[in-house]
XYZ file of C-alpha atoms in Angstrom:
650
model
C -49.512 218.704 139.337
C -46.212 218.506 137.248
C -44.494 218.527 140.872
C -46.338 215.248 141.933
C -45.766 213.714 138.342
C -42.271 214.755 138.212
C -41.975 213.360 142.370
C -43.793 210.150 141.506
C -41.327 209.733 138.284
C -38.377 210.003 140.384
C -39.522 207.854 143.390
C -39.833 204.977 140.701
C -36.290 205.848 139.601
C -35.479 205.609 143.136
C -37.427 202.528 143.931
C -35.298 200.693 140.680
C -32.309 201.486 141.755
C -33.199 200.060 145.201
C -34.207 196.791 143.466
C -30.735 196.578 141.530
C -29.004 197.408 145.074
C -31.039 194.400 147.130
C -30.565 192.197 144.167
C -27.136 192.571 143.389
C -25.260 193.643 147.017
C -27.090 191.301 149.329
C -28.239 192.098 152.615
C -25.750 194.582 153.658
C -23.630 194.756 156.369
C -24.760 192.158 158.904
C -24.657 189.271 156.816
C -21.726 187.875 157.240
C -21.131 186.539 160.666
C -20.622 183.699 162.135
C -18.370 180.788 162.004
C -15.380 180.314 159.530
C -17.130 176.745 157.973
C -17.934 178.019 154.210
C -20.703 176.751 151.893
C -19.141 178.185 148.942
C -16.467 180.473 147.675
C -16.283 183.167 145.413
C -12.828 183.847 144.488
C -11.058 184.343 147.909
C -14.324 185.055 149.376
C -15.900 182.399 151.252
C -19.777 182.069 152.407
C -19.952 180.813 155.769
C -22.768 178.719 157.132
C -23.798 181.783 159.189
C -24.059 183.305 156.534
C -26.254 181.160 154.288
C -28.244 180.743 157.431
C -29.064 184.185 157.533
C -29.984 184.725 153.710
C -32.418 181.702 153.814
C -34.054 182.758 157.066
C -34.492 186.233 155.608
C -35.714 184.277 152.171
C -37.884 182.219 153.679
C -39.599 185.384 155.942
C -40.719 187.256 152.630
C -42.168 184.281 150.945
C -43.799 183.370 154.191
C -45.308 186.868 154.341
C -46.574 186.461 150.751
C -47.875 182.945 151.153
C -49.906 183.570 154.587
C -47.055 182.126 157.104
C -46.370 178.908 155.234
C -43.735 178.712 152.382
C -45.409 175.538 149.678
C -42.572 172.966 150.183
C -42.441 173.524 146.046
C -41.012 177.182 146.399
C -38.096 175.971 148.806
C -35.693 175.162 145.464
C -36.563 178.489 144.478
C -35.906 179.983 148.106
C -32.454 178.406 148.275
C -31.469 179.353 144.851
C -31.978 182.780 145.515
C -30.610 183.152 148.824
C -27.067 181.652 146.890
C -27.375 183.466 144.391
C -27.525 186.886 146.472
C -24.723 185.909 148.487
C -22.617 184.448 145.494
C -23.546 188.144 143.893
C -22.597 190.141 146.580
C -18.773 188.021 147.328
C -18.401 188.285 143.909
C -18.467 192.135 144.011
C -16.157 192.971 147.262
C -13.816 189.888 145.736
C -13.545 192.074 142.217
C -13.324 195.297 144.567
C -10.601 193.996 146.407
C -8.864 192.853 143.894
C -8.987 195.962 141.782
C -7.443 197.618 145.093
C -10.814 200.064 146.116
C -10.733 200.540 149.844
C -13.092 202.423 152.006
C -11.005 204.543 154.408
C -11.783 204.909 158.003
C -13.637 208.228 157.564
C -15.752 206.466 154.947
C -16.125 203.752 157.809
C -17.285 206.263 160.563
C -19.233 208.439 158.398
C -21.346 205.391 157.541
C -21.542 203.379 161.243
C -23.122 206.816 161.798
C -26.220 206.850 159.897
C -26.873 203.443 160.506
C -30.413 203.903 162.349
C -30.022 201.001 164.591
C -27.512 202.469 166.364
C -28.972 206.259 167.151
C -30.430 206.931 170.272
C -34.059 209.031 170.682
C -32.440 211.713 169.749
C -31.247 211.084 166.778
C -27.773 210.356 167.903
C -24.662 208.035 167.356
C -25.227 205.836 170.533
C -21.986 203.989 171.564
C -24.017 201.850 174.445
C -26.845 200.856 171.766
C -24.040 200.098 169.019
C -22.307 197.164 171.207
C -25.658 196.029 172.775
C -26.773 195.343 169.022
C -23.197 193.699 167.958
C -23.285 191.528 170.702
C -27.428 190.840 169.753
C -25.847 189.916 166.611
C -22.857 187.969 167.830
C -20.530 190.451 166.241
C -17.505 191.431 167.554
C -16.757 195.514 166.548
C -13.603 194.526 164.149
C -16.116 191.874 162.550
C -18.356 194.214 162.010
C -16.656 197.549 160.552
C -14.676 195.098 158.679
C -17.513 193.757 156.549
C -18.956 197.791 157.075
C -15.937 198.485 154.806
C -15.931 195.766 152.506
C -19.813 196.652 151.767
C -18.512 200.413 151.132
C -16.013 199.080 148.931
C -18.392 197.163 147.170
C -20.644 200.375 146.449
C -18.007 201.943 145.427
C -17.163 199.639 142.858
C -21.045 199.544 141.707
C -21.231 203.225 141.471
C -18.197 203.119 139.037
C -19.576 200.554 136.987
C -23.385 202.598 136.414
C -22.101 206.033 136.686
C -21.165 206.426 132.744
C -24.646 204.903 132.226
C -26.385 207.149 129.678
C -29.102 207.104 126.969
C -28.899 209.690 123.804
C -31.100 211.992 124.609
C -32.357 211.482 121.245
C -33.736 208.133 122.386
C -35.809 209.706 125.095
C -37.276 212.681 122.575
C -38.590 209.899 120.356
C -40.363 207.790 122.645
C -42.280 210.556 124.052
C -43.011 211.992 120.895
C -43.938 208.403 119.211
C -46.325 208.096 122.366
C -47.939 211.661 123.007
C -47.988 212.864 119.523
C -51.684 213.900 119.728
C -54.669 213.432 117.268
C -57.863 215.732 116.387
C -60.378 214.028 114.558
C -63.855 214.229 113.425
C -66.039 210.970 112.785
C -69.747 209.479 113.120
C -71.119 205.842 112.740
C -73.518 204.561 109.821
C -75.004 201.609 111.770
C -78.115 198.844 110.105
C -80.875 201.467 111.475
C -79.173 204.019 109.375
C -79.264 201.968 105.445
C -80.871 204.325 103.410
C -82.483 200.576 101.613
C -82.918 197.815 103.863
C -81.276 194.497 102.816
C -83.209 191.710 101.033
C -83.513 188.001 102.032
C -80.735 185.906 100.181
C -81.752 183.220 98.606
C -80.452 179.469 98.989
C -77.706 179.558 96.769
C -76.168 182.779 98.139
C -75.923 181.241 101.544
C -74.833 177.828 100.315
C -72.298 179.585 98.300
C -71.195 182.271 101.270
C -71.068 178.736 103.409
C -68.626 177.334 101.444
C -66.561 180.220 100.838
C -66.520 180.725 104.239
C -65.536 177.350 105.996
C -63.760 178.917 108.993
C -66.415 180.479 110.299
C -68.606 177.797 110.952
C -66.352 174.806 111.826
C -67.146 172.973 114.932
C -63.831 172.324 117.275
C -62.823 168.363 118.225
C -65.790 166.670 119.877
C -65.105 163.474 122.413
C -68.027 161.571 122.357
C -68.177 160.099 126.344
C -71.013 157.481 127.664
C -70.430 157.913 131.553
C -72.505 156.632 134.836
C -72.834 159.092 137.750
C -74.447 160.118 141.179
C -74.452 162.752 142.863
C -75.557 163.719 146.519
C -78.441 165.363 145.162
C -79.658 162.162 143.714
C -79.864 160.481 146.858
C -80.752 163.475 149.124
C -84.798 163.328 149.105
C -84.432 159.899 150.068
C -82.919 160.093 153.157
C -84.684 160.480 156.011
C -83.851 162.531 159.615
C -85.295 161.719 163.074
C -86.359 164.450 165.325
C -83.037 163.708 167.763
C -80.857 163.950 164.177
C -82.174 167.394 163.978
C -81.833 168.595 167.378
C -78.174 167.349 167.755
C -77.417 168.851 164.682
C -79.153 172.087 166.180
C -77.088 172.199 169.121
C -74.134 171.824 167.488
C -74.684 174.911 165.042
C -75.740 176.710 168.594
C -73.459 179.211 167.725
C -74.769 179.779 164.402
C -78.535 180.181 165.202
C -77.655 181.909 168.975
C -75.448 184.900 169.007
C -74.879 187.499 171.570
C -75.377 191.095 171.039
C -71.967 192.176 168.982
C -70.287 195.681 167.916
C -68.692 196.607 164.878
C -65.079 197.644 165.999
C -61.626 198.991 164.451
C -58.419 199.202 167.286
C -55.675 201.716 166.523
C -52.806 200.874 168.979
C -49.989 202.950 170.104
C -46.738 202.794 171.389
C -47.349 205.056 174.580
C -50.200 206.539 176.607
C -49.182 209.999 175.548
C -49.316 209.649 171.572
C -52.777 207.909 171.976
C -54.052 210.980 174.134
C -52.856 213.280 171.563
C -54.872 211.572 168.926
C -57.603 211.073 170.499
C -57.674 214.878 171.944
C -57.528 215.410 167.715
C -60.270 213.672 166.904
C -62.200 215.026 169.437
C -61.563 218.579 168.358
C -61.823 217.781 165.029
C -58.831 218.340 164.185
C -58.235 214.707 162.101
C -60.783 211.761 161.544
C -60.567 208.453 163.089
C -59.529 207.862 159.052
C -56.866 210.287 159.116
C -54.691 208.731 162.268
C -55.132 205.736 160.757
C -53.266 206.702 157.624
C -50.606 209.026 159.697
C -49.644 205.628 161.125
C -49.577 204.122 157.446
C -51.955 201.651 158.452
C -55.194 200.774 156.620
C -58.498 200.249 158.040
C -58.455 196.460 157.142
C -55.450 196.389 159.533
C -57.333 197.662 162.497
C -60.302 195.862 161.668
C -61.822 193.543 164.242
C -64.743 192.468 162.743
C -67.876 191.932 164.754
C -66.871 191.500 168.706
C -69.574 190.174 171.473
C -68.747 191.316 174.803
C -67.107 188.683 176.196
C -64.403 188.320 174.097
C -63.315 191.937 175.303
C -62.970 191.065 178.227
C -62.534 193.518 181.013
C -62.775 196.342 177.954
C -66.591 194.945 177.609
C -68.511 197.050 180.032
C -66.939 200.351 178.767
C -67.199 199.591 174.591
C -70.606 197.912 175.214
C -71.700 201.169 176.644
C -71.598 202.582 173.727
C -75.447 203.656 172.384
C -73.913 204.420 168.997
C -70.806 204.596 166.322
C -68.013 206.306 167.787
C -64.669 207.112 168.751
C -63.774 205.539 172.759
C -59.803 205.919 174.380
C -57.844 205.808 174.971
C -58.140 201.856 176.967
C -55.165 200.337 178.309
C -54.939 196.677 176.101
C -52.369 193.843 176.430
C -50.715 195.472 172.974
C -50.551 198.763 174.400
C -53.045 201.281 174.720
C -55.624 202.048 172.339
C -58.632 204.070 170.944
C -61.893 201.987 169.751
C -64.183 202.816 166.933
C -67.721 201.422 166.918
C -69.247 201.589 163.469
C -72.432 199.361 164.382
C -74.370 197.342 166.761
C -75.405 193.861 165.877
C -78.152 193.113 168.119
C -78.427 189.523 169.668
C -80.241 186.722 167.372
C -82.280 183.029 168.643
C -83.346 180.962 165.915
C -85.597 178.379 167.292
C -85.548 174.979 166.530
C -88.695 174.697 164.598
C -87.430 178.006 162.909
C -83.932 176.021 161.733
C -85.582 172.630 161.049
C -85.967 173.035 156.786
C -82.303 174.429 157.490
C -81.093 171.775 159.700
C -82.669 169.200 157.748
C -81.251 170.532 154.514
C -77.791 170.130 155.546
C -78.447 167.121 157.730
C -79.486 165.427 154.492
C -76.118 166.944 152.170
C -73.861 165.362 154.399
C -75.477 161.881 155.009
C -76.019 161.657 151.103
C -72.535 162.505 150.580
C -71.531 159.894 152.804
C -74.140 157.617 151.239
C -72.066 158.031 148.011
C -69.432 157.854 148.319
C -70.035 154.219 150.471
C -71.273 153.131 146.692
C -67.294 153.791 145.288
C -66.204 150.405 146.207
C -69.303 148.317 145.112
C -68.492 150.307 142.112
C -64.997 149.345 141.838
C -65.817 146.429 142.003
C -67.893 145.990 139.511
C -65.422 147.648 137.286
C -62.669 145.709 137.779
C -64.515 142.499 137.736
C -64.933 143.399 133.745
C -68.448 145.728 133.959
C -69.161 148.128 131.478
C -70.353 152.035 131.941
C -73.590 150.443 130.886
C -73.325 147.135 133.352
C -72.403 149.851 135.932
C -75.642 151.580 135.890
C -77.869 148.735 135.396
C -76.261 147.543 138.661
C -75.856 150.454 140.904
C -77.299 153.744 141.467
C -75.492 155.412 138.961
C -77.205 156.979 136.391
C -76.278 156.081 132.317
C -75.546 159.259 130.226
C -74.084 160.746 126.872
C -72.345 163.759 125.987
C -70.599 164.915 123.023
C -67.710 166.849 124.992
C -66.307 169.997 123.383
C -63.390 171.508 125.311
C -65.028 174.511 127.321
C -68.379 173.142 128.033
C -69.551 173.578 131.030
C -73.146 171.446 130.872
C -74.274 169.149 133.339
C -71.576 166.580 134.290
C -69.400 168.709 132.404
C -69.815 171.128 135.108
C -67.003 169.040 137.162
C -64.163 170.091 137.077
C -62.891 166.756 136.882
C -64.916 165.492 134.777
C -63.409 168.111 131.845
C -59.921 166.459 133.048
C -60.769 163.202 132.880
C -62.564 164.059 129.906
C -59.598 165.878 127.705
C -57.125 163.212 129.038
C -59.302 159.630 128.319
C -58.067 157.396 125.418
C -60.314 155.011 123.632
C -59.827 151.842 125.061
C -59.016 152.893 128.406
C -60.268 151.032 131.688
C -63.228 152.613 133.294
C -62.785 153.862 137.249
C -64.528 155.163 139.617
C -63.553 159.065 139.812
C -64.355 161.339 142.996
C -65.281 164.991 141.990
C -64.479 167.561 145.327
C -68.697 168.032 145.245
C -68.981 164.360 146.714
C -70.019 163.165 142.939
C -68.836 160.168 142.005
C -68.747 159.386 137.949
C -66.543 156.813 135.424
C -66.709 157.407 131.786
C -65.527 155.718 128.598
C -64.399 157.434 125.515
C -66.202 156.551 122.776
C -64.823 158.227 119.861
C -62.698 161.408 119.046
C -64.625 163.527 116.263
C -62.274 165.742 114.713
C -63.061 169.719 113.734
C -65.323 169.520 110.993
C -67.395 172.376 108.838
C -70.820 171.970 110.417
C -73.020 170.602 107.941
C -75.058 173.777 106.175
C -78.625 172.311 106.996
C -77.244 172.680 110.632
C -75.533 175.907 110.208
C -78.126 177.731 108.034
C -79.275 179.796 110.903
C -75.443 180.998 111.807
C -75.006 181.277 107.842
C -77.884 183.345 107.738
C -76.846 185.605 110.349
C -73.371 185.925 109.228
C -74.485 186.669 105.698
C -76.783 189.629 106.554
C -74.189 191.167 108.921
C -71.454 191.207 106.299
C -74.010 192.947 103.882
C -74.827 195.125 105.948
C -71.633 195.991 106.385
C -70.997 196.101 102.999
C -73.755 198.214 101.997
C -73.262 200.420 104.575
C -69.709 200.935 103.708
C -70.913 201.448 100.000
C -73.333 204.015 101.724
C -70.690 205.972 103.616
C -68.467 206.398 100.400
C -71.215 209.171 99.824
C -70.638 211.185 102.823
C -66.638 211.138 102.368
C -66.518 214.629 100.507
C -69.494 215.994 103.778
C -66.725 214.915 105.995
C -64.048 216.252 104.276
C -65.307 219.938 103.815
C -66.845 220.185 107.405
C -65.471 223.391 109.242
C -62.497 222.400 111.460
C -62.965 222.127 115.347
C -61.319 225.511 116.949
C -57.619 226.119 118.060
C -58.268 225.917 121.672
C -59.782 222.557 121.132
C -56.786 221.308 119.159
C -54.512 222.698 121.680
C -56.186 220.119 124.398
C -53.437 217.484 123.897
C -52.299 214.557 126.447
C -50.395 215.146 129.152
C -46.393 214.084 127.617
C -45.663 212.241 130.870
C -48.248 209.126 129.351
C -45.230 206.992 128.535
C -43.980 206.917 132.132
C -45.488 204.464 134.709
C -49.229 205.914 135.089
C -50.249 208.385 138.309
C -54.027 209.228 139.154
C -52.976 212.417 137.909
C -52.322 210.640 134.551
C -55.536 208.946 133.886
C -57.869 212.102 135.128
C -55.966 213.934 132.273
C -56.507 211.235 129.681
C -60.198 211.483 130.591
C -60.547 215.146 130.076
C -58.760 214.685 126.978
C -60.994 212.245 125.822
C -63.713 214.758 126.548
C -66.517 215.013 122.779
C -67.066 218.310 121.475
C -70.188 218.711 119.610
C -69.773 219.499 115.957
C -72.351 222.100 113.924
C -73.631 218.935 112.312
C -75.044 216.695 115.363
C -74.419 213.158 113.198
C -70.348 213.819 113.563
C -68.251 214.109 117.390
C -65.272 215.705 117.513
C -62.444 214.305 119.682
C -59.108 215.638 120.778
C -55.839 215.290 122.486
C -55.912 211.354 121.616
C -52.865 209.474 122.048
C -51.905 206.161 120.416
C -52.850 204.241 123.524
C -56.210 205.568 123.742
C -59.590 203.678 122.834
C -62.304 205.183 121.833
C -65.636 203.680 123.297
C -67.993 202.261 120.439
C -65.187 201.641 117.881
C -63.980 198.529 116.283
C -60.411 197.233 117.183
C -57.608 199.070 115.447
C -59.808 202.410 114.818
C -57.139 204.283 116.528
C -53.851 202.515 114.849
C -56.189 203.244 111.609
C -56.128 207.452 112.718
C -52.565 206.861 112.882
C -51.554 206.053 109.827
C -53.491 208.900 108.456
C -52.198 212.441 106.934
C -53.767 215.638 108.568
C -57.016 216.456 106.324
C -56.863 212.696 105.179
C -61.155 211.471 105.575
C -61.377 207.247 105.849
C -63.956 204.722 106.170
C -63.141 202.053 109.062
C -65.223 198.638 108.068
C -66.486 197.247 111.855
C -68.016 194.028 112.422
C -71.748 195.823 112.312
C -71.269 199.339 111.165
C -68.697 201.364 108.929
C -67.092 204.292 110.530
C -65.772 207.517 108.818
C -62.588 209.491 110.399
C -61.370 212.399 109.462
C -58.090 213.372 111.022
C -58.282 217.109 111.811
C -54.781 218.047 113.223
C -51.282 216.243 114.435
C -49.742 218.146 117.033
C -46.523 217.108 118.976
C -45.615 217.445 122.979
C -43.630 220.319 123.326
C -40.619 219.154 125.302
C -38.252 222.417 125.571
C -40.163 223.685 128.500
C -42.393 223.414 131.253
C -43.897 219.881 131.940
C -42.734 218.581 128.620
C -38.876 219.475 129.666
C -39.709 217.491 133.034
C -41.022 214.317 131.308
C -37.935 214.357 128.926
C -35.409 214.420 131.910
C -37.391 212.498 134.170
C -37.433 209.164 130.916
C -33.726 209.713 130.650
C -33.195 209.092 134.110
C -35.457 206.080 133.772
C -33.557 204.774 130.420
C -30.213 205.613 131.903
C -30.734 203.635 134.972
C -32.405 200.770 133.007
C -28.964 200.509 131.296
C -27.002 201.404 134.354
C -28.702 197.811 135.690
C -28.322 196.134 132.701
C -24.533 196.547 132.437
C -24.518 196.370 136.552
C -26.297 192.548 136.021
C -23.519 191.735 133.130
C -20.493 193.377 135.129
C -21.854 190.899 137.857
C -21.889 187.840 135.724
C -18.712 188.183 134.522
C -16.922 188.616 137.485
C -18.532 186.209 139.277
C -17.352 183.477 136.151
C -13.762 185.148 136.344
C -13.777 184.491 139.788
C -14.580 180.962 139.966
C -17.412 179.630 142.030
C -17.208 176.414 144.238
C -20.172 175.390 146.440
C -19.775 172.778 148.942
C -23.029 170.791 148.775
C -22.789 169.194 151.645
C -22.710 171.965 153.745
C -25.878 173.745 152.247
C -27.799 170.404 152.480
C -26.718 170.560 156.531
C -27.888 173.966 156.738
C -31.209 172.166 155.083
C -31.736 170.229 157.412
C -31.140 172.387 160.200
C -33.689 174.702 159.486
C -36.486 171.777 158.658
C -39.298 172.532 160.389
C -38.785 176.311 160.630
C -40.073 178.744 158.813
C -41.342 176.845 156.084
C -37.830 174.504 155.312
């Protein structure tokens, strides 16, 4: 287990370091190509078009991947900033590395063209015929290319020089863990209303007027916008429209597909690159070797990216007669497919479904009538207009139309009614008294104009109105009260109650809880949140708590509260319906000299280190790129604009 932890620690050290490396060097080798027409300099650098073509294609390819295949025309500052700013990061660097005189020799040169993976054959190979089919894929000549190869080496090398002396004290490290995985033992128990040894009486007026006034904060009522408004809905107007026979069959036969579907199957396609490696997998699953599941995941695929969904047969074509001819879930393949060939898992059968007509009619005419009333409404928004503009009031507007009159005293947050539009709560918050009614569309088909009457400001609610809440409030904080009074009795109980047993103090947190969180993590935070029955069945004991635990039950801050306690110290914790007594039972620290504790410790200083290796890395950056001097010719970048409109999102 410390193995995985101490793995998954240093593959996030890994993965930061990658992040500094794509955000500060660019996109590597390959980038710069093309013609000698520059969009900017850096230095004696210069960023060719090519080359601020390539960034923004390979910008605008991520976002498109995160945004479903369409980059919002809002992101596409954002896309060309960053593309720039990559390139201006990455000139800057070779133009400081050049100028400080750190060359990659041609050894350095070879050694890397070598390990490129674009350029190795199947087996594994340097392969010279593959290397100039991709340069000249690339438009590259081989001088273009192993001269930016070196300049990106270069580069590196100049990074590695600036991070390498990156260190953290290890003092800084010890304390962090220690502030986060020092570990808690503690016994505690609730008093809760059931458990007041004398219940609590009524109050009388004048301790409720007087804990009304002395508590205004409580019970003050936020800014109310008093609104008279006119609306219809589709609803309204929905029972009165009526449907012929021939509306409802038309409408029937249109939705064919919805109330006639063929017999379907449940399916999931795993495709693979070559008849051979989907034989062997599906000779594995036949033996039992691996699951259908377990292929899937050798691929690193998931199941939702093999899912079809439900499949009739004609849609499969000429794989129909064989996948059809399934009687039940299974495995079939592998079937030759026009991505390859592939092996077929059917998890169900959907038999085939007819609705009749008569069966669909209070369906049909359901929906028949939804969309004819909202068309019917929203015909009423210029008659409505009208009315409006010709001087009509909310009032004139209902007496005239449709619309329906209504009042509502608006508080920010309700959700009531008309207030259940989300435009209406716009148009609500943003009205001014005084302002000219419209007509307003909500996306429901509702159509509505309102007029702000008057802006109440927050207010204590009047106590006649807020007795009932004053009430309440009053006997919880008694209760409180008297049960804290109550709980002052069983301090010295708590106090001289045996201790829990060494082995249960020595079940402290794992010392790796400060580092990003595994599975492995939160399965030992559980078991160390894990009660222990005391002797006395009114108290729990709990160990191995850490200052980020919670503790289920307990009022906010109960666990900051066992932290600023002394070892033997016994407290009462005042809730919002119950007092709480803690006792802390032991403090005991992560060891960190050996063992997983020694792990943790290196693996944070790695962490820290490289968090100030990228922090100097993104200042050493900055400045060079200032010392350098940056000039960017605008009109070239907004021609490279325009020639990519229309593609991929520009």
């Amino acid at each position: 287990m410390a193995k995985k932890r101490n793995s998954a620690s240093q593959a996030a050290v890994w993965v930061l370091l990658g992040l500094l490396i794509v955000a500060l060097m660019g996109f590597g080798a390959t980038s710069f190509v093309g013609n000698n027409s520059a969009v900017a300099s850096v230095g004696d650098r210069e960023i060719t078009i090519q080359d601020y073509q390539n960034a923004l294609q390979a910008q605008l390819g991520q976002f498109a991947r995160q945004f479903g295949g369409t980059v919002p025309p809002m992101l596409l500052p954002l896309v060309q900033q960053q593309a720039m700013q990559q390139l201006i990061s990455v000139a800057a660097m070779e133009n400081e590395a050049e100028m400080a005189g750190i060359s990659a020799g041609d050894d350095n040169v070879r050694d890397e063209l070598l390990t490129i993976p674009n350029f190795q054959g199947v087996d594994g190979e340097f392969d010279r015929e593959g290397y100039a089919f991709e340069l000249r894929r690339a438009n590259l000549s081989e001088t273009e290319f192993e001269t930016q190869l070196r300049a990106d080496i270069s580069r590196r090398l100049l990074t590695n020089a600036v991070t390498s002396g990156a260190q953290t004290p290890d003092a800084l490290a010890e304390a962090l863990l220690l502030y986060a995985n020092e570990a808690r033992a503690i016994t505690w128990t609730v008093l809760a209303e059931a458990d007041l040894e004398t219940p609590i009486d009524d109050p009388s007026d004048e301790e409720l007027t007087a804990f009304w006034e002395d508590n205004p904060d409580t019970f003050m009522l936020p800014q109310t916008r008093r609104i008279t408004y006119a609306w219809l809905t589709p609803e309204m107007v929905a029972e009165t429209i009526e449907a012929t026979d021939e509306d409802l069959q038309a409408l029937y036969e249109e939705s064919s597909a919805l109330y006639n579907q063929p017999e379907r199957r449940l399916l999931e396609r795993l495709v693979f690159s070559s008849q051979e490696e989907a034989e062997a997998a599906a000779a594995a699953i036949e033996a039992e070797e691996q699951s259908f599941d377990d292929v899937v995941a050798s691929r690193d695929l998931t199941l939702a990216d093999i899912d079809l969904g439900d499949v009739a047969r004609d849609a499969l074509g000429d794989l129909g007669e064989a996948i059809f001819a399934m009687e039940g879930p299974g495995v079939i393949g592998p079937l030759e497919t026009d991505l390859g060939p592939a092996l077929f898992r059917m998890n169900g059968i959907l038999p085939a479904q007819s609705v009749s007509f008569d069966e669909a009619r209070p369906e049909l005419l359901a929906a028949f009538r939804a969309e004819a009333a909202e068309n019917a409404v929203s015909s009423r928004i210029e008659e409505a207009d009208d009315l409006l503009a010709g001087g009509a009031t909310i009032e004139d507007l209902a007496d005239g139309t449709e619309l329906e009159l209504g009042q509502i005293d608006y508080v920010q947050g309700s959700a009531e009614a008309i207030a259940a539009l989300p435009e209406f709560r716009q148009a609500a918050l943003s009205a001014e008294e005084g302002d000219f009614p419209e007509i307003l569309l909500a996306n429901n088909g509702t159509i509505f104009a309102l007029r702000l009457d008057e802006v109440i400001e927050p207010r204590v609610e009047p106590f006649e109105e807020a007795r009932e809440a004053v009430e309440t409030d009053w006997r919880r904080v008694a209760t409180v009260a008297a049960l804290v009074e109550q709980a002052e009795g069983v301090v010295e109980e708590v106090r001289n109650l045996p201790m829990p047993d060494q082995a249960a103090l020595e079940e402290m947190i794992d010392p790796l809880q400060l580092l990003p969180g595994s599975e492995d993590d939160e399965a030992d935070a559980a078991d160390a949140e894990e009660s222990t029955p005391d002797a006395d069945e009114r108290f729990q004991t709990e160990t191995g708590l850490v200052r980020t635990d919670t503790l289920p039950d307990t009022p906010t801050g109960f666990v900051e509260t066992i932290y600023e306690m002394e070892a033997g110290d016994v407290r009462i914790v005042e809730g919002a319906t119950a007092a709480y007594i803690v006792r802390l039972d032991a403090v005991t620290a992560p060891d960190l000299s050996e063992g997983d504790g020694a792990e943790d410790l290196e693996t944070l200083q790695t962490q820290l280190s490289a968090s100030v290796g990228l922090d100097i890395l993104q200042a050493f950056a900055t400045a060079v790129q200032n010392d350098a001097g940056i000039t960017i010719n605008e009109a070239a970048r907004n021609a490279v604009h325009t020639g990519l409109g229309g593609h991929g999102g520009m």
